[in-house]
mmCIF file of C-alpha atoms in Angstrom:
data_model
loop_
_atom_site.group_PDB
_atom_site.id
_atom_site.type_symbol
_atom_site.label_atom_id
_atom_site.label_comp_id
_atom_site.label_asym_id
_atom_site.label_seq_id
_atom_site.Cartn_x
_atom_site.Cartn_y
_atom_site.Cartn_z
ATOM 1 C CA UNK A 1 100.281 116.156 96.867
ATOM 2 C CA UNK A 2 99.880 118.715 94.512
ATOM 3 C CA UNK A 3 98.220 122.039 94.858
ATOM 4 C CA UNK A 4 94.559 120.874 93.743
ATOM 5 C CA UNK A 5 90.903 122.584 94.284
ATOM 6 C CA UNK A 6 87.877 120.239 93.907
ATOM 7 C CA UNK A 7 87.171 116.839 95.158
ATOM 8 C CA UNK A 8 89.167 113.786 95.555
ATOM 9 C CA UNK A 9 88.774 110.367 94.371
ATOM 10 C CA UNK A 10 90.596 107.444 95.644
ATOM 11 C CA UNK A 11 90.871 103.802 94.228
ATOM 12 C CA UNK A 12 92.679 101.330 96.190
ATOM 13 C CA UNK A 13 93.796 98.074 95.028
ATOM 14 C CA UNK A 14 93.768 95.320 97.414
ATOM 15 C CA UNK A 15 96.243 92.339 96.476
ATOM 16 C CA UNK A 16 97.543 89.565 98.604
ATOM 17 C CA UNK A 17 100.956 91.081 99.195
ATOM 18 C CA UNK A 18 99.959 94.786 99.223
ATOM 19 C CA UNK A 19 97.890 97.350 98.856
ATOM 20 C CA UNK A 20 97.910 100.253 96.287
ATOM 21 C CA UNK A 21 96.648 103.509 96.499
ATOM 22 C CA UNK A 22 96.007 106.203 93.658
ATOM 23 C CA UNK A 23 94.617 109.583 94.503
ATOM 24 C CA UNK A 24 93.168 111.697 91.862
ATOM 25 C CA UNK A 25 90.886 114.518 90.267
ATOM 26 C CA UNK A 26 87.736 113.984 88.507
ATOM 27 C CA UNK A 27 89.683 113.652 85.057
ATOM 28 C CA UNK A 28 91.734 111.047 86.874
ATOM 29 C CA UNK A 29 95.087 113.009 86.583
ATOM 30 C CA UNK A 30 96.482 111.492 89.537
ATOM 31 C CA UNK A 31 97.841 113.481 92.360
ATOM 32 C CA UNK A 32 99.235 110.993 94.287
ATOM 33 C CA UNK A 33 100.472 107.607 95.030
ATOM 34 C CA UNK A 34 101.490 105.151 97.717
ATOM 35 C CA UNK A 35 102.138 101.457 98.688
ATOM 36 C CA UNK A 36 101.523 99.438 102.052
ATOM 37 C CA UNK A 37 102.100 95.321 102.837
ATOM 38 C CA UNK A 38 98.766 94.143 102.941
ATOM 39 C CA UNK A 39 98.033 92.466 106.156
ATOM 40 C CA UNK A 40 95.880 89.664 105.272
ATOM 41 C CA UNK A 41 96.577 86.985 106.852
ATOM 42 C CA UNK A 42 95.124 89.172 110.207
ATOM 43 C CA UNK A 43 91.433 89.559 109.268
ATOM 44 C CA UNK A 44 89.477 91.819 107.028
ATOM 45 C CA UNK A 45 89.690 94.651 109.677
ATOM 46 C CA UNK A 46 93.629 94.488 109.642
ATOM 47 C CA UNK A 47 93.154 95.226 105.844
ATOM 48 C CA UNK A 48 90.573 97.801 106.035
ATOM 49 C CA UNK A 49 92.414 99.436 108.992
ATOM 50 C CA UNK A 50 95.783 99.297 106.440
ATOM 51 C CA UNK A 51 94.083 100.408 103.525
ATOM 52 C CA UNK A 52 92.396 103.632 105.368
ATOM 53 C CA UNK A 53 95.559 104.689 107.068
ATOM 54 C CA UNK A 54 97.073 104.955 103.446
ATOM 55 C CA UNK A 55 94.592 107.050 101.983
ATOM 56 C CA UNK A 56 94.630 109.311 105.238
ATOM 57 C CA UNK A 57 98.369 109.563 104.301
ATOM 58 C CA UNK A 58 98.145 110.477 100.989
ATOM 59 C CA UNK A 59 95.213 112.729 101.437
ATOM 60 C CA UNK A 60 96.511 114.931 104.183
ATOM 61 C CA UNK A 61 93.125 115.088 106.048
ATOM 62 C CA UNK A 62 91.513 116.493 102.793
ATOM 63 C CA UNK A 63 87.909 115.455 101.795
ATOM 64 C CA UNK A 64 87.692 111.890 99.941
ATOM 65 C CA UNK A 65 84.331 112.398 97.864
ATOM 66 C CA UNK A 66 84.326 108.909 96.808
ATOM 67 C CA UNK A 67 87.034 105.401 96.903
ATOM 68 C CA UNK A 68 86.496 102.997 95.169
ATOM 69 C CA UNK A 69 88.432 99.508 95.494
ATOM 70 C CA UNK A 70 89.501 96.561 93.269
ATOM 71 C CA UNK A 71 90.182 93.620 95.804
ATOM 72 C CA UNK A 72 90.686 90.078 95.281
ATOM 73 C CA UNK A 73 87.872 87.102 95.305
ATOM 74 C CA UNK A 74 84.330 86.738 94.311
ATOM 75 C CA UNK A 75 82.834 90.025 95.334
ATOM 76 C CA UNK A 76 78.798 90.748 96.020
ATOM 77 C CA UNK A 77 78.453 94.162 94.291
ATOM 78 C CA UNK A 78 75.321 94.895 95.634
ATOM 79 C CA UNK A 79 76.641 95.030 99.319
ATOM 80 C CA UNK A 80 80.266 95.186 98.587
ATOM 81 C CA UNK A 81 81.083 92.134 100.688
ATOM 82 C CA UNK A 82 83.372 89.002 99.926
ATOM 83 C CA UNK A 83 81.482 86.311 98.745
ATOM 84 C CA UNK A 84 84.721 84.191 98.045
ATOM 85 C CA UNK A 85 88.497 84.515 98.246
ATOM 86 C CA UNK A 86 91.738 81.926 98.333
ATOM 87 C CA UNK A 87 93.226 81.087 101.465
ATOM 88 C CA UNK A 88 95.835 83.363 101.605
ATOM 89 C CA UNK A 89 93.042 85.849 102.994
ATOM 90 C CA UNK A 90 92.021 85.200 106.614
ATOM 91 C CA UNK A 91 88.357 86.178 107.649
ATOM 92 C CA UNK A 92 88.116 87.526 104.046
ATOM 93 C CA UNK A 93 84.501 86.047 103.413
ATOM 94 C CA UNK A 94 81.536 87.249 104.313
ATOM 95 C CA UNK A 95 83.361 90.865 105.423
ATOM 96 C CA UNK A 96 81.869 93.629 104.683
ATOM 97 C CA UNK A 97 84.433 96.049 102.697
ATOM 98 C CA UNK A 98 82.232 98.554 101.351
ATOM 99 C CA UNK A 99 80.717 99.713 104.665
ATOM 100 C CA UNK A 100 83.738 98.608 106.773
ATOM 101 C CA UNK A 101 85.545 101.617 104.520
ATOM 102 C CA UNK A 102 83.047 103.913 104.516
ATOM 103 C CA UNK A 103 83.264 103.988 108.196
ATOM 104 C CA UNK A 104 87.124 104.862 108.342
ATOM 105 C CA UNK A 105 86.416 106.743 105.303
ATOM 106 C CA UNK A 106 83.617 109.095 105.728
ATOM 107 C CA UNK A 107 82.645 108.718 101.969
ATOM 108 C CA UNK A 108 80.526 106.658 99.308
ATOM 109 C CA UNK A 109 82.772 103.119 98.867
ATOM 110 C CA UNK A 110 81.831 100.409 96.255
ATOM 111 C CA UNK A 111 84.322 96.949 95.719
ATOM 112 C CA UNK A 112 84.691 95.120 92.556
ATOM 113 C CA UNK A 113 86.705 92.292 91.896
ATOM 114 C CA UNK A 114 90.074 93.137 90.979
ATOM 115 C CA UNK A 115 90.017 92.057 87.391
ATOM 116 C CA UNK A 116 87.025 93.824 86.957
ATOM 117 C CA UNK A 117 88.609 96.604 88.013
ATOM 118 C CA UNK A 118 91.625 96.358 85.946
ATOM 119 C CA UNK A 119 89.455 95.665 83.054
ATOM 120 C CA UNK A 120 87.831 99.340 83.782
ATOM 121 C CA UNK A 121 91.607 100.978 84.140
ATOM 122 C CA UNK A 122 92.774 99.690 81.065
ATOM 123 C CA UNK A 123 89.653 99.517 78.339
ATOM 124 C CA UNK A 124 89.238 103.031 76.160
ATOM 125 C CA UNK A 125 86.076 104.438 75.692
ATOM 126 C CA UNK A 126 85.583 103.227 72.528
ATOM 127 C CA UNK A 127 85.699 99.674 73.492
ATOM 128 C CA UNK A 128 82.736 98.681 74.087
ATOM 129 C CA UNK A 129 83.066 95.047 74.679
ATOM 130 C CA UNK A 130 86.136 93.594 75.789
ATOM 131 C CA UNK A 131 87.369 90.726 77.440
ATOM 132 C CA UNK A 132 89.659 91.715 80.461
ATOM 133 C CA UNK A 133 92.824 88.884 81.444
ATOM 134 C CA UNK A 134 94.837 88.930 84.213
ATOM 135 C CA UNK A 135 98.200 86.610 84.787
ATOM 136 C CA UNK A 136 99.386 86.074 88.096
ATOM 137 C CA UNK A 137 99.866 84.077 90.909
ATOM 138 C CA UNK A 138 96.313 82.808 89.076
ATOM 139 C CA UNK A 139 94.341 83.526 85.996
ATOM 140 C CA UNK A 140 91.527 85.983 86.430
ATOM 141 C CA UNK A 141 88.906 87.621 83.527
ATOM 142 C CA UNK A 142 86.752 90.241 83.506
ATOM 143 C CA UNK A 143 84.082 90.943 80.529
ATOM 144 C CA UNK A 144 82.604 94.655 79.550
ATOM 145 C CA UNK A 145 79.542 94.079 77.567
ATOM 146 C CA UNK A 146 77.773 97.240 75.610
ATOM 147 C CA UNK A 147 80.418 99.221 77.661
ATOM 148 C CA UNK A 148 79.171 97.742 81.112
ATOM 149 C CA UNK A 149 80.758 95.003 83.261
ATOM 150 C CA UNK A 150 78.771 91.827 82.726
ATOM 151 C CA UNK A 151 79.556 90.725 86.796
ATOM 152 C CA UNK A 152 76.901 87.672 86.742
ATOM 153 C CA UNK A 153 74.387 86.775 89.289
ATOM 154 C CA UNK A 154 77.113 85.409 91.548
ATOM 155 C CA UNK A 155 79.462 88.117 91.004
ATOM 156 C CA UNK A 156 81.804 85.296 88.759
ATOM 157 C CA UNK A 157 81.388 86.780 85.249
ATOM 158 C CA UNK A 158 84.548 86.160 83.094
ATOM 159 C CA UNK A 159 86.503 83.871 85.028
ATOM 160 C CA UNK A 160 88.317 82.794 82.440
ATOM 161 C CA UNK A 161 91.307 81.125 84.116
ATOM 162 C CA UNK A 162 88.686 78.209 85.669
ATOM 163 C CA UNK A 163 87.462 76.854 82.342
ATOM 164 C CA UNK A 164 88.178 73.483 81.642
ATOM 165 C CA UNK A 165 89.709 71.713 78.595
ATOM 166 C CA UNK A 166 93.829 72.685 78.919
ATOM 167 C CA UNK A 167 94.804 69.146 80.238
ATOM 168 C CA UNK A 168 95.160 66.980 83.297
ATOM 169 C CA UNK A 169 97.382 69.353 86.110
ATOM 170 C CA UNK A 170 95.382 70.057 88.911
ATOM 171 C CA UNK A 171 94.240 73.547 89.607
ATOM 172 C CA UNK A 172 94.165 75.370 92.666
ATOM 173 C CA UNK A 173 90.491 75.615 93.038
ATOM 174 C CA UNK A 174 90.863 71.701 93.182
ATOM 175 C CA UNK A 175 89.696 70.331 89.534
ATOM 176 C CA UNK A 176 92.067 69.620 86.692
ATOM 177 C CA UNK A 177 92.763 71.121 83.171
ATOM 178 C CA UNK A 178 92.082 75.102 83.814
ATOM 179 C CA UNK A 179 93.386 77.851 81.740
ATOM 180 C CA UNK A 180 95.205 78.587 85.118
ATOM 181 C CA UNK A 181 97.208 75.178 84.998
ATOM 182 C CA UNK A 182 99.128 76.402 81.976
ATOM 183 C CA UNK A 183 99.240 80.424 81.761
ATOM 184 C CA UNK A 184 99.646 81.390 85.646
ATOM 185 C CA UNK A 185 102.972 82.639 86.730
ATOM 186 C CA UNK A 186 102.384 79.540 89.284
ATOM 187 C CA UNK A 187 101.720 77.272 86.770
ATOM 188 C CA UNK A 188 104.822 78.174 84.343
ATOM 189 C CA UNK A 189 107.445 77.854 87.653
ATOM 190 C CA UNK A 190 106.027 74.394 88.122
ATOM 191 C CA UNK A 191 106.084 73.557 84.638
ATOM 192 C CA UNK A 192 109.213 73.999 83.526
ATOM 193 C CA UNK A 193 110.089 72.008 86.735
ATOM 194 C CA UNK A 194 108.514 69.514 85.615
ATOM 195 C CA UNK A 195 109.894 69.361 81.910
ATOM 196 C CA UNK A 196 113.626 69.855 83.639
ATOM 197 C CA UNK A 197 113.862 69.139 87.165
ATOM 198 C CA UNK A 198 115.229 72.355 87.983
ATOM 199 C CA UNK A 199 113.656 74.090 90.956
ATOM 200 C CA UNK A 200 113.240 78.427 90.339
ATOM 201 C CA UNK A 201 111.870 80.633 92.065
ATOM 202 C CA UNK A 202 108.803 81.831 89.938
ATOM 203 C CA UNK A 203 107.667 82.855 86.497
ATOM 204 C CA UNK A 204 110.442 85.513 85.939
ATOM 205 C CA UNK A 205 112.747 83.362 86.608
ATOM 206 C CA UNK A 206 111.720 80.793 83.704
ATOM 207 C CA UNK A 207 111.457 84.388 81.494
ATOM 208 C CA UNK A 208 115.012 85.217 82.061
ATOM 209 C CA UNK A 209 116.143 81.530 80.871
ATOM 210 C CA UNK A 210 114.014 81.913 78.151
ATOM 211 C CA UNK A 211 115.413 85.109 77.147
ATOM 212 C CA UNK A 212 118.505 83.260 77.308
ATOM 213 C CA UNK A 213 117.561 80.547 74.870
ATOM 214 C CA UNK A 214 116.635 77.930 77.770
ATOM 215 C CA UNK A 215 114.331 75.581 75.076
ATOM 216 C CA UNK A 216 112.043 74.115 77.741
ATOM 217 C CA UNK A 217 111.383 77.587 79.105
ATOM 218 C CA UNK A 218 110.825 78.753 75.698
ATOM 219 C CA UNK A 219 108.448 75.985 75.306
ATOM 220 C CA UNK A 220 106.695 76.300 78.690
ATOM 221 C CA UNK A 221 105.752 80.064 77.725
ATOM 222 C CA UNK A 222 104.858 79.481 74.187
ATOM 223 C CA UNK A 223 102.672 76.656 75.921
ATOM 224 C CA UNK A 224 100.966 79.234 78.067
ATOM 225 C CA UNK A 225 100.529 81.944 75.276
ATOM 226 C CA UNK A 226 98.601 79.505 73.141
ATOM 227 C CA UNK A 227 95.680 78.627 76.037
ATOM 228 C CA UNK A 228 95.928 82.240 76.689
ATOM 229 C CA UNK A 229 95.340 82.532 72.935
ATOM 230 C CA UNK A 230 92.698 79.425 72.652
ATOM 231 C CA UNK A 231 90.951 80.835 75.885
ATOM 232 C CA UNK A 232 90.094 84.557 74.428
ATOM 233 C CA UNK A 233 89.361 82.860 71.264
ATOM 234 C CA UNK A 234 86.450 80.811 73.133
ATOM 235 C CA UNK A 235 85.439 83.592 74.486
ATOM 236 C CA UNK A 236 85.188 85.665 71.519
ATOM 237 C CA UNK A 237 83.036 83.106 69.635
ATOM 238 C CA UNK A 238 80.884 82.962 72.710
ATOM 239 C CA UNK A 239 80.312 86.730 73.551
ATOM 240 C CA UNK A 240 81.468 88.456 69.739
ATOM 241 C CA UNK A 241 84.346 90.042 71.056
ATOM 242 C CA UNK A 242 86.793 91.565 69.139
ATOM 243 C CA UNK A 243 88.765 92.780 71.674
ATOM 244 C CA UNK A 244 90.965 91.050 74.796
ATOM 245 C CA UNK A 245 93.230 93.233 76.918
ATOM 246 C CA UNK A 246 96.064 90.859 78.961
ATOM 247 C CA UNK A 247 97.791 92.255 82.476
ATOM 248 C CA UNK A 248 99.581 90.955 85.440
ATOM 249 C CA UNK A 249 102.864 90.056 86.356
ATOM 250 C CA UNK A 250 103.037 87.472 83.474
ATOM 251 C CA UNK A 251 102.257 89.684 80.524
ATOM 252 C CA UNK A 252 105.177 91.153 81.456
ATOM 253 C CA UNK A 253 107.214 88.888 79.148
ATOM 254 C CA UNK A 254 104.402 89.429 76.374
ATOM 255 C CA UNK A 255 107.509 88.636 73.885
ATOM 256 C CA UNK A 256 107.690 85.329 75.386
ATOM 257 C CA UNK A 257 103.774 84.477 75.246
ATOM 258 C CA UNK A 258 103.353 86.197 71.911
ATOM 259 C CA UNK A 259 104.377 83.481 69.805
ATOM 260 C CA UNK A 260 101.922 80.797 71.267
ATOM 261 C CA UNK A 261 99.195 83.363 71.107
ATOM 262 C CA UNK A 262 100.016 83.713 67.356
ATOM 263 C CA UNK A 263 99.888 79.860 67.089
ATOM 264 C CA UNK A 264 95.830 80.084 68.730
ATOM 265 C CA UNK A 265 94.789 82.366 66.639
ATOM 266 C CA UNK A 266 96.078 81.138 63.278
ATOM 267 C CA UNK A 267 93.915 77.537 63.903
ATOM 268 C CA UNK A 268 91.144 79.209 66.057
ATOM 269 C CA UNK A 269 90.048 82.696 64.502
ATOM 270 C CA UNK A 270 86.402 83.856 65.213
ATOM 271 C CA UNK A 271 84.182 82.230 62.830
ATOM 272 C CA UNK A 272 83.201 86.268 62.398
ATOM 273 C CA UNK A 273 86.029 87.156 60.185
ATOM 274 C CA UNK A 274 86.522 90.051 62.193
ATOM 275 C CA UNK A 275 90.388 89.326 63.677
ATOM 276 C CA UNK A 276 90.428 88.882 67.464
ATOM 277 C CA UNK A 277 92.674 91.586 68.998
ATOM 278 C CA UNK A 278 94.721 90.460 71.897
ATOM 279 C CA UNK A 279 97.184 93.535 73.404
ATOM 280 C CA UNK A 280 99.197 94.068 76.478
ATOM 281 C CA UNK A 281 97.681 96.136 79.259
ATOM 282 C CA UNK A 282 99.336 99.421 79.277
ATOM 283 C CA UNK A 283 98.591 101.678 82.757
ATOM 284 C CA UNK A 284 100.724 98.877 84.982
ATOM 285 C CA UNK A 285 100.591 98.517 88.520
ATOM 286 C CA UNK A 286 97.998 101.776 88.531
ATOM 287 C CA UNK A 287 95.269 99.766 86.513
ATOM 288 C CA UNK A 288 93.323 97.895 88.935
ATOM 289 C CA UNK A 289 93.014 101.416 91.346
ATOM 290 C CA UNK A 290 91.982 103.459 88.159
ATOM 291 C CA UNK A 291 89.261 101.241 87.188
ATOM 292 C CA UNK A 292 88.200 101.710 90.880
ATOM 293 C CA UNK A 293 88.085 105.311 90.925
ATOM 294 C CA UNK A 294 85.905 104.561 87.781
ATOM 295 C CA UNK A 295 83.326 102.524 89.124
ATOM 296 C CA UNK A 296 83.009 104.570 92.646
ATOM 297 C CA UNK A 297 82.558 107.778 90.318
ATOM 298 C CA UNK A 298 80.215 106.035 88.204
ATOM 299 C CA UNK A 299 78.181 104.604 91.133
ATOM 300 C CA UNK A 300 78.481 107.212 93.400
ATOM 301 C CA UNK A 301 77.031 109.631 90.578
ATOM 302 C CA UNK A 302 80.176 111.952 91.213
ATOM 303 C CA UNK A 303 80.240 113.967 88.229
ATOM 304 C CA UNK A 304 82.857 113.648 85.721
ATOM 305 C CA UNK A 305 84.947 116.707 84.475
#
């Protein structure tokens, strides 16, 4: 770590593979870094246990002032429990993250959803009220509203990938016709499957074809661009957005999704006038962890430099 006086702040990013650490300053500068498989499949101690021994790592036995964590499911912000996660994640509901950390900690510790959290990382100051996507193995959403996280009375605020209306394919939450049946990086593997009988491996595999001139793959992303597109433009006529920021492992091949995107908004524009802005997320992999450290320093009433 680098040679640093002052407090730390961690943010840790709990996915279903792995977990993600970032520790920085109070400006965020970030002083260090580190990765760990994510044990979830063993219980919600296993993952607490995991995600504590990485900070102790990276902090060198120096004082954490605050951590703040981005983790997958339906989170209760109030006690920083799970309220509801996939499958993947054994004895993930009902555990008690927040306080479970704190413990192995021995600081303040507040859990948002992982969108939410990336939605924090990536939004500027000056954007005020933006809609936050994520595209991966699912399709998350996030929404900042007057510069605050509008998290619902259930903790399910902006889940944009489970609204209806985008066909017949069966989601994984078991209904039909989500956002997530077209523009996951599931949902594009199985696709183009589908359209070809060719069996790949997942959603950068159908990019590289594509990139290669493969017309059903072409198809199957410009397919998944325009929901994506159709999607933010619902939500911008619903909540006056001008603004939609797109991560995950999808938006990767934002030259592939780009064109369908175009397509939504040229039939679908808000009835505002005022052009709906939809970008690539830009701070990667270190989003969802930054937008942590954000809401544990905001919560936590650590002072910013």
């Amino acid at each position: 770590m680098p040679s640093f006086e002052g407090p730390l702040l961690v943010g840790i990013d709990i996915g279903g593979t792995k977990i993600a650490v970032l520790v920085c300053d109070e400006s965020r500068r970030v002083l260090a870094r580190g990765e760990a498989p994510a044990p979830v499949a063993d219980g919600g101690s296993a993952v607490a246990d995991a995600a504590a021994r990485l900070v102790h790592q990276l902090t060198s036995g120096r004082t954490v002032r605050a951590a703040g964590v981005g983790a997958a499911g339906v989170i209760d912000h109030e006690s920083g429990s799970i309220r509801a996660a996939s499958a993947t994640f054994t004895d993930w509901v009902g555990f008690p993250l927040a306080s479970e950390l704190a413990d192995r900690l021995g600081c303040v510790v507040t859990v948002e959803n992982d969108v939410n959290a990336f939605l924090l990382g990536e939004a500027s100051p000056h954007e005020q009220d933006v809609l936050g996507v994520m595209l991966g193995t699912g399709v998350g959403g996030a929404v900042l509203m007057d510069g605050e996280l509008r998290r619902g009375p259930h903790g399910a605020a902006g889940e944009i990938g489970h609204t209806p209306g985008y066909g017949d394919l069966p989601c994984t939450c078991g209904q039909t016709g989500h956002l997530e049946t077209l523009a996951s990086g599931t949902s594009i593997a199985l696709r183009y499957t589908a359209r070809t009988g060719r069996t790949v491996a997942g959603s950068r595999e159908v990019a590289a074809l594509a990139d290669a001139g493969d017309a059903d793959a072409l198809a199957v992303f410009r397919d998944a661009g325009r929901a994506l597109g159709t999607a933010c433009a619902s939500a911008a006529a619903l909540l006056d957005i001008s603004d939609a920021i797109v991560g995950g492992g999808v938006a990767r091949a934002w030259h592939l999704l780009q064109p369908g995107i175009d397509d939504a908004l040229r039939t679908d524009a808000p009835v505002t006038g005022i052009p709906l802005r939809i970008r690539p997320a830009t701070h990667g992999a270190d989003a969802v962890a930054l937008g942590a450290i954000a809401s544990a320093r905001a919560l936590a009433l650590v002072p910013v430099a």
